[in-house]
Coordinates of C-alpha atoms and ligand atoms in Angstrom, one line a residue:
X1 CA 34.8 49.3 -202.6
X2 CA 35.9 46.1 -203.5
X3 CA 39.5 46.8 -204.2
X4 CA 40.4 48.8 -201.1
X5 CA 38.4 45.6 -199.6
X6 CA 41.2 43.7 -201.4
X7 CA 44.0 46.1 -200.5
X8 CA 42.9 46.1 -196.7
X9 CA 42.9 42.5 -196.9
X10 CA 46.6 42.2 -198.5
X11 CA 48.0 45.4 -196.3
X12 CA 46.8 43.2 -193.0
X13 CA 48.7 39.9 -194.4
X14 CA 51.8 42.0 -195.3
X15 CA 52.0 42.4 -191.8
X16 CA 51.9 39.0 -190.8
X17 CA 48.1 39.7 -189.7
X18 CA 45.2 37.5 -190.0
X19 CA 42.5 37.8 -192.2
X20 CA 39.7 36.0 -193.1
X21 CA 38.9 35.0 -196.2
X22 CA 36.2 33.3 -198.5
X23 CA 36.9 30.3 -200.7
X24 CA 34.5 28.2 -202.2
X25 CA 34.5 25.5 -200.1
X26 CA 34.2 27.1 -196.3
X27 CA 35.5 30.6 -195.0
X28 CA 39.5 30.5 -194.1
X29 CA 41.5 31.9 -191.4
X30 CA 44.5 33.4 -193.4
X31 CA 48.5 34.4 -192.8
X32 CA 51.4 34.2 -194.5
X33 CA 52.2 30.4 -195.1
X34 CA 55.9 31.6 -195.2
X35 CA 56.1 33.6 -191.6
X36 CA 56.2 31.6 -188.6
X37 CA 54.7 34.5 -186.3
X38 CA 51.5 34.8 -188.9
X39 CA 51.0 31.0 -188.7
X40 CA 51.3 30.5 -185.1
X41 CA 49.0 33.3 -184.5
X42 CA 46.9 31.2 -186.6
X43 CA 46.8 28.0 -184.8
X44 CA 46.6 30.7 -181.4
X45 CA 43.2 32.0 -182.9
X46 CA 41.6 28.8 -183.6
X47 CA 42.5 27.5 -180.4
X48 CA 43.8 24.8 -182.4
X49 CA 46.6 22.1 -181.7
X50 CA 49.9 22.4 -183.2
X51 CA 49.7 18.4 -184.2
X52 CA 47.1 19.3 -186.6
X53 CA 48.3 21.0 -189.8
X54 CA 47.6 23.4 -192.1
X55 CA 46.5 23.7 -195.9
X56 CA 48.9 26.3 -197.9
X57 CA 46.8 28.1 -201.2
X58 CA 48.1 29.7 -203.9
X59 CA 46.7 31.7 -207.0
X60 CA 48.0 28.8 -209.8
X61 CA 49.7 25.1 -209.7
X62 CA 53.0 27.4 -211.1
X63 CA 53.0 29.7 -207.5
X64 CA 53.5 26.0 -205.7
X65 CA 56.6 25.2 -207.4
X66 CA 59.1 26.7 -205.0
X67 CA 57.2 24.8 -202.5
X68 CA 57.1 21.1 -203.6
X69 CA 60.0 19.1 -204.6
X70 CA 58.1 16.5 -206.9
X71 CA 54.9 16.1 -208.6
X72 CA 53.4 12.6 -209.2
X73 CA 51.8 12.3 -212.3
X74 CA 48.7 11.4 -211.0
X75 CA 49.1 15.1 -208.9
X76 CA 49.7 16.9 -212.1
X77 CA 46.6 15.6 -213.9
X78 CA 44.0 16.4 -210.8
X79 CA 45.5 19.7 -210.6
X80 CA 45.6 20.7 -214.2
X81 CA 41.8 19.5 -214.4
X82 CA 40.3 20.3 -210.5
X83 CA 42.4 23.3 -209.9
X84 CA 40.8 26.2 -209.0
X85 CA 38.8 24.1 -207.0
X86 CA 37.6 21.9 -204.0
X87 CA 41.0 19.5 -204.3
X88 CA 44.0 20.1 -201.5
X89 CA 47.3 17.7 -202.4
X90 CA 49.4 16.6 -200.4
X91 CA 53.1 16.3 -201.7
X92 CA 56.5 16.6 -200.7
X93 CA 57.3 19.9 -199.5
X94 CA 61.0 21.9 -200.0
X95 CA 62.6 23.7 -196.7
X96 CA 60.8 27.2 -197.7
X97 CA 57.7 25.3 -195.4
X98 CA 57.7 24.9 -191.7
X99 CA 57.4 22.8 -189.3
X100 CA 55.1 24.4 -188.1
X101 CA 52.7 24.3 -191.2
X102 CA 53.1 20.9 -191.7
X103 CA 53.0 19.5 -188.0
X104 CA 56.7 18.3 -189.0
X105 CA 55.2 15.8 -191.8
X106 CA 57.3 15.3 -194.9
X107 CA 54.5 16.5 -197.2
X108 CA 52.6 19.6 -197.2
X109 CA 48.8 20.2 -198.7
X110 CA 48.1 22.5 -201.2
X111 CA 45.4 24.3 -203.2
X112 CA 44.3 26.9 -205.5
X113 CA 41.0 28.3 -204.5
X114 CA 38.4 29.1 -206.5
X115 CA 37.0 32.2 -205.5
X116 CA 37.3 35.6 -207.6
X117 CA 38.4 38.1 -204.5
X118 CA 40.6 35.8 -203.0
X119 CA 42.4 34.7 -206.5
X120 CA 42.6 38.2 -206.8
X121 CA 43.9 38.7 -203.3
X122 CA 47.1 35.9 -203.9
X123 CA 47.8 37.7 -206.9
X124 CA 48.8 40.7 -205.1
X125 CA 50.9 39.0 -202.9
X126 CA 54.4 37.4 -202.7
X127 CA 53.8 34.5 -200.3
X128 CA 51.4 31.7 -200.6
X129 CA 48.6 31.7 -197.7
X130 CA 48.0 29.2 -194.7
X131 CA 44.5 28.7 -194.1
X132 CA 42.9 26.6 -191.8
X133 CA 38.6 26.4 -191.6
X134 CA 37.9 30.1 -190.2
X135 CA 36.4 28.5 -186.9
X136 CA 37.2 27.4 -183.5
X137 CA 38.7 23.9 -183.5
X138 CA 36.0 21.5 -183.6
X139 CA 32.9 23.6 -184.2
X140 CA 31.0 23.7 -187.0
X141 CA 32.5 25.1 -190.4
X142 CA 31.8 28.9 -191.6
X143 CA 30.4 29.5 -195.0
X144 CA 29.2 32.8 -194.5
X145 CA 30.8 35.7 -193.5
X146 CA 28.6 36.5 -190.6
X147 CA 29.5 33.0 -189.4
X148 CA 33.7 33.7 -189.0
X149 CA 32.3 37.4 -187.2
X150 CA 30.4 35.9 -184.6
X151 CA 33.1 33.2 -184.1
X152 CA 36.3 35.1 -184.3
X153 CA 35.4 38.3 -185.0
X154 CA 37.0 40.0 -182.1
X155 CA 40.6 37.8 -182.6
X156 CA 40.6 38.8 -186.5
X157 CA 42.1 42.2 -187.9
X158 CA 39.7 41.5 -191.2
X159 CA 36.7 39.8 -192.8
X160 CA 37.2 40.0 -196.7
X161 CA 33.3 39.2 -197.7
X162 CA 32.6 37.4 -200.5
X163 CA 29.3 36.2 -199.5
X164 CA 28.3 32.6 -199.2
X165 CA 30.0 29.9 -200.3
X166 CA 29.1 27.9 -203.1
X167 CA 30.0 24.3 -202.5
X168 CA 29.7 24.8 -198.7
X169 CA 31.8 21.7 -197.6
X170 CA 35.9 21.2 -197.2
X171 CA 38.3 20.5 -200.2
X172 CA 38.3 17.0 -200.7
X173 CA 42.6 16.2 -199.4
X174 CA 44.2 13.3 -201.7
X175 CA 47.6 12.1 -201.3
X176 CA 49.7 9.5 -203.3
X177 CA 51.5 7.2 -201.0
X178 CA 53.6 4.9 -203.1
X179 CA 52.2 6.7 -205.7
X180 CA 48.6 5.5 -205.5
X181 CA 45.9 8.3 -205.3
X182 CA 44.3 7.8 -201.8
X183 CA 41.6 10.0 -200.2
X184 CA 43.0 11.6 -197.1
X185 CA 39.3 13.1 -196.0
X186 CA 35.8 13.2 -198.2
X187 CA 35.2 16.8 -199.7
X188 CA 33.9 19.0 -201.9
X189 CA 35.2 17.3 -204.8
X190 CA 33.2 14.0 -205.5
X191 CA 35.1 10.8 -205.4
X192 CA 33.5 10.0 -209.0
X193 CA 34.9 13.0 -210.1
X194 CA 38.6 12.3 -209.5
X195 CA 38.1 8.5 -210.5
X196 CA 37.1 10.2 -213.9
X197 CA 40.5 11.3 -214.3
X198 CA 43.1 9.2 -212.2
X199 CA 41.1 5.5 -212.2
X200 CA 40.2 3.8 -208.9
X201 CA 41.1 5.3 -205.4
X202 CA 41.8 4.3 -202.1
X203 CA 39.9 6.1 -199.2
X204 CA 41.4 6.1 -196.0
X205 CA 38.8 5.3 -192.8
X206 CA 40.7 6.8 -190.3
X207 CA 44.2 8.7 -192.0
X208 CA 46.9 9.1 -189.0
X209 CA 47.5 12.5 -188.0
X210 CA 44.6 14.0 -189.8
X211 CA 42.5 15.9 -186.9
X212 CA 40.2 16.9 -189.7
X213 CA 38.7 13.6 -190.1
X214 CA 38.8 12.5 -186.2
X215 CA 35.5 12.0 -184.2
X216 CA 34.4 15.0 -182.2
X217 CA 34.9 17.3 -185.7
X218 CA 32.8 19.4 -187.6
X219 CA 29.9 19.0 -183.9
X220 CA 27.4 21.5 -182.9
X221 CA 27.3 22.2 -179.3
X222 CA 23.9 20.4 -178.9
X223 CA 23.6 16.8 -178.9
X224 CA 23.4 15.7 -182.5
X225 CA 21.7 11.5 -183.1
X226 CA 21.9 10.2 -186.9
X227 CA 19.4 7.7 -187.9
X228 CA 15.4 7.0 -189.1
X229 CA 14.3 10.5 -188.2
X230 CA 10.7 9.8 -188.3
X231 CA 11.1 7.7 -185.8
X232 CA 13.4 9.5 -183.5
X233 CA 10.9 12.4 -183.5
X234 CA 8.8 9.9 -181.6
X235 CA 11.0 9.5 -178.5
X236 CA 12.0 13.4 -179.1
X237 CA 8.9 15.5 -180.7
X238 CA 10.3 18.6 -179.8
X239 CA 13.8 18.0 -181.2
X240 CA 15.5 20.1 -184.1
X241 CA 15.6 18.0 -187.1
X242 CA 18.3 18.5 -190.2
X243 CA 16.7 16.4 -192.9
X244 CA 17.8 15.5 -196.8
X245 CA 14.9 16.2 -199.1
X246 CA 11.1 15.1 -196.7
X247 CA 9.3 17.5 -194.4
X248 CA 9.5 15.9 -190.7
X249 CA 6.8 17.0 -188.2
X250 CA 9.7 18.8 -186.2
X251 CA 8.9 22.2 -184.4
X252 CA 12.5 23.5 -186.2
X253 CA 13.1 21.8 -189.7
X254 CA 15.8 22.5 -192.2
X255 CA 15.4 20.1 -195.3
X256 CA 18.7 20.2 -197.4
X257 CA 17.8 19.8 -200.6
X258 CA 13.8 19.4 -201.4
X259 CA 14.3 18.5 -204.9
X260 CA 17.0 15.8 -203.1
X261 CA 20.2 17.3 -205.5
X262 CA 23.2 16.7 -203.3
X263 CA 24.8 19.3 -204.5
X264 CA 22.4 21.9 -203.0
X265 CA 22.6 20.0 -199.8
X266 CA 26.2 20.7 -199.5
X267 CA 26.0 24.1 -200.4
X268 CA 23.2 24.9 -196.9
X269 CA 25.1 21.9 -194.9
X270 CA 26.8 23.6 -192.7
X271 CA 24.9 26.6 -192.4
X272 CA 21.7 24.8 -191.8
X273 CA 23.7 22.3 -188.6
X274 CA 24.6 26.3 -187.1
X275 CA 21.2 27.2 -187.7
X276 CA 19.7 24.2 -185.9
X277 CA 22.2 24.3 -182.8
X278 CA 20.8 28.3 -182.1
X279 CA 17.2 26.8 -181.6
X280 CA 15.9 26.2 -178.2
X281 CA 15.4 22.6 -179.0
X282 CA 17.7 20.1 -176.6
X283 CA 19.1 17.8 -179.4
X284 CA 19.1 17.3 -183.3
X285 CA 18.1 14.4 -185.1
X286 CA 19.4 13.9 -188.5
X287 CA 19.7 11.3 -191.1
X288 CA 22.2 10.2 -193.6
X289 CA 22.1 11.1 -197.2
X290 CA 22.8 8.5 -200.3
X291 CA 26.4 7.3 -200.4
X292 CA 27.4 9.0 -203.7
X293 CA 28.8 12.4 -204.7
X294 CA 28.8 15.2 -202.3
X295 CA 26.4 12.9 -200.2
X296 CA 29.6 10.7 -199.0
X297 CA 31.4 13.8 -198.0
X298 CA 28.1 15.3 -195.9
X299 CA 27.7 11.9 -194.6
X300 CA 31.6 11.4 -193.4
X301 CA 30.8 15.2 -191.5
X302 CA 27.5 14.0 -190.1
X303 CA 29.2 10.2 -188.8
X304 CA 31.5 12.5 -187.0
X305 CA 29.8 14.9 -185.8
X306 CA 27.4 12.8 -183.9
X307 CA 27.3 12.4 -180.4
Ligands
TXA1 O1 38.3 23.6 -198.1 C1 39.3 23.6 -197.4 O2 40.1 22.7 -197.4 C2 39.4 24.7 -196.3 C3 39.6 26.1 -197.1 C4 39.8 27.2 -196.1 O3 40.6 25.9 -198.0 N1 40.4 24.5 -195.4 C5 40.3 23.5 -194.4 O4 41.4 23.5 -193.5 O5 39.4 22.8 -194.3 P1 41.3 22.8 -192.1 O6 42.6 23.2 -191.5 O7 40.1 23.0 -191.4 O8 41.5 21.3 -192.5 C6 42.7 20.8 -193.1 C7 42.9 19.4 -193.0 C8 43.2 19.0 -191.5 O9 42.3 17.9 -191.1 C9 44.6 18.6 -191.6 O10 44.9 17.6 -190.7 C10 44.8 18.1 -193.0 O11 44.0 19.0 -193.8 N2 46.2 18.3 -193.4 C11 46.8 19.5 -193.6 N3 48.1 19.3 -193.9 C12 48.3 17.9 -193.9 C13 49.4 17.1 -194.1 N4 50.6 17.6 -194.4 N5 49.3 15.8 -194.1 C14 48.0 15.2 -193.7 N6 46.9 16.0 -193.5 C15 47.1 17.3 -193.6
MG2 MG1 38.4 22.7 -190.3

């Protein structure tokens, strides 16, 4: 069941098809990173611009190097420790990638996934994958399968299901601009976790050309206001209310993480924002989490999301 699941999957991509497929960060939108006509169908299904680009993956740091001309050495430590994981490089492609892939930028970002059907997926194949967020540009990121069907079900050949995913936010992107480790967009790596290995980091506020971190991102379709959510819910009793770890008096609650571990609220994030923008409430109050670990990350998507 599984396997002809897999072989389906890898039949679909063979013919520069799209399918989607789980990761454990968020659902992707996949095609063949090394066909134009799969990756413009890509950015064609997601409605997405063609200045915005897109993440390759591969099944080890070895299937990148046909891809990438050089390797700082701060690259090769993250990836030898992070990889399979939430971490995306960005490094300096060769002429086997596109244009298209990388929006014409010099480097192209990478990663190795860490999910057992998709590893096993890239193994079968003899291209690496391009693979964008499996929803519309904008919208709220899938991390269930159900979530890419209802979304894009009717533009995709194939949903590969691999249930939910487990971290539930974005790989965390770093690139090395004159060779300094910089944070291109807060993810699903913690930015302790990287200092651990390459020292101090710079995070960029507003990274040029990087859609992914621009305002308007990651938004539900209902009105979403960050802030002191006990009090909000007294201009708006009837509002939808996304909070951290305390029960709110709000007729649709989702707490994140009772026991507060940010971790766990990472993992129900997204799910939880889709959740709250199906209710009949008009808006959703929310508030930000503590500014370490995985909160940073939920708190960059919630900043941005915001109306
Ligand atoms: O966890 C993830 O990263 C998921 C899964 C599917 O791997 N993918 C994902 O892709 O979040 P997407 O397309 O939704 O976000 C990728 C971000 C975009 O904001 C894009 O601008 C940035 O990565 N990006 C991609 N290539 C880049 C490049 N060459 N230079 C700068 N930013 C880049
Ligand atoms: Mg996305």
């Amino acid at each position: 069941m599984e396997h002809s699941a897999i072989d389906r999957a890898a039949e679909i991509l063979m013919r520069s098809e799209l399918a989607a497929i789980p990761t454990e960060t968020v659902y992707g939108l996949a095609g063949n990173a090394l066909d134009e006509n799969a990756v413009a169908k890509i950015f064609a299904v997601k409605n997405r611009p063609f200045f915005d680009p897109l993440i390759v993956h591969a099944g080890s740091k070895e299937a990148f190097e046909p891809y990438i001309s050089e390797w700082p050495e701060a690259a090769t430590l993250l990836a030898e420790r992070f990889w399979p994981g939430p971490l995306t490089l960005l490094l300096p492609r060769t002429s086997l990638i596109s244009d298209l892939v990388t929006s014409g930028m010099e480097r192209v970002a990478v990663r190795v996934p860490n999910h057992r059907l998709t590893l096993e997926l890239l193994s079968r194949l003899s291209f690496p994958l391009a693979a964008p967020s499996a929803n519309p540009f904008g919208y709220i990121s899938p991390t269930r399968p159900e979530h890419v069907a209802a979304q894009l079900g009717d533009k995709i050949s194939f949903i590969l299901d691999g249930g939910p995913c487990t971290v539930g936010i974005e790989s965390t992107i770093v690139g090395f601009p004159d060779g300094v480790p910089t944070i291109y967009r807060l993810g699903g790596l913690s930015v302790e976790s990287i200092e651990e290995v390459v020292g101090k980091v710079e995070i960029l506020q507003n990274p040029n050309r990087s859609p992914g971190a621009m305002a308007g991102h990651y938004a539900p379709t209902k009105k979403l206001l960050l802030g002191d959510v006990a009090d909000m819910l007294k201009s708006y009793p009837n509002a939808a209310t996304l909070s951290f770890k305390n029960e709110y008096p709000s007729p649709y609650l989702r707490v994140l993480s009772p026991s507060g571990d940010l971790t766990e609220a990472a993992a129900n994030f997204f799910r939880f924002m889709r959740e709250l923008d199906a209710t009949p409430a008009e808006l959703i109050l929310a508030e930000t989490l503590p500014e370490k670990g995985l909160g940073r990350a939920i708190n960059d998507r919630l900043r941005r999301a915001r109306s």
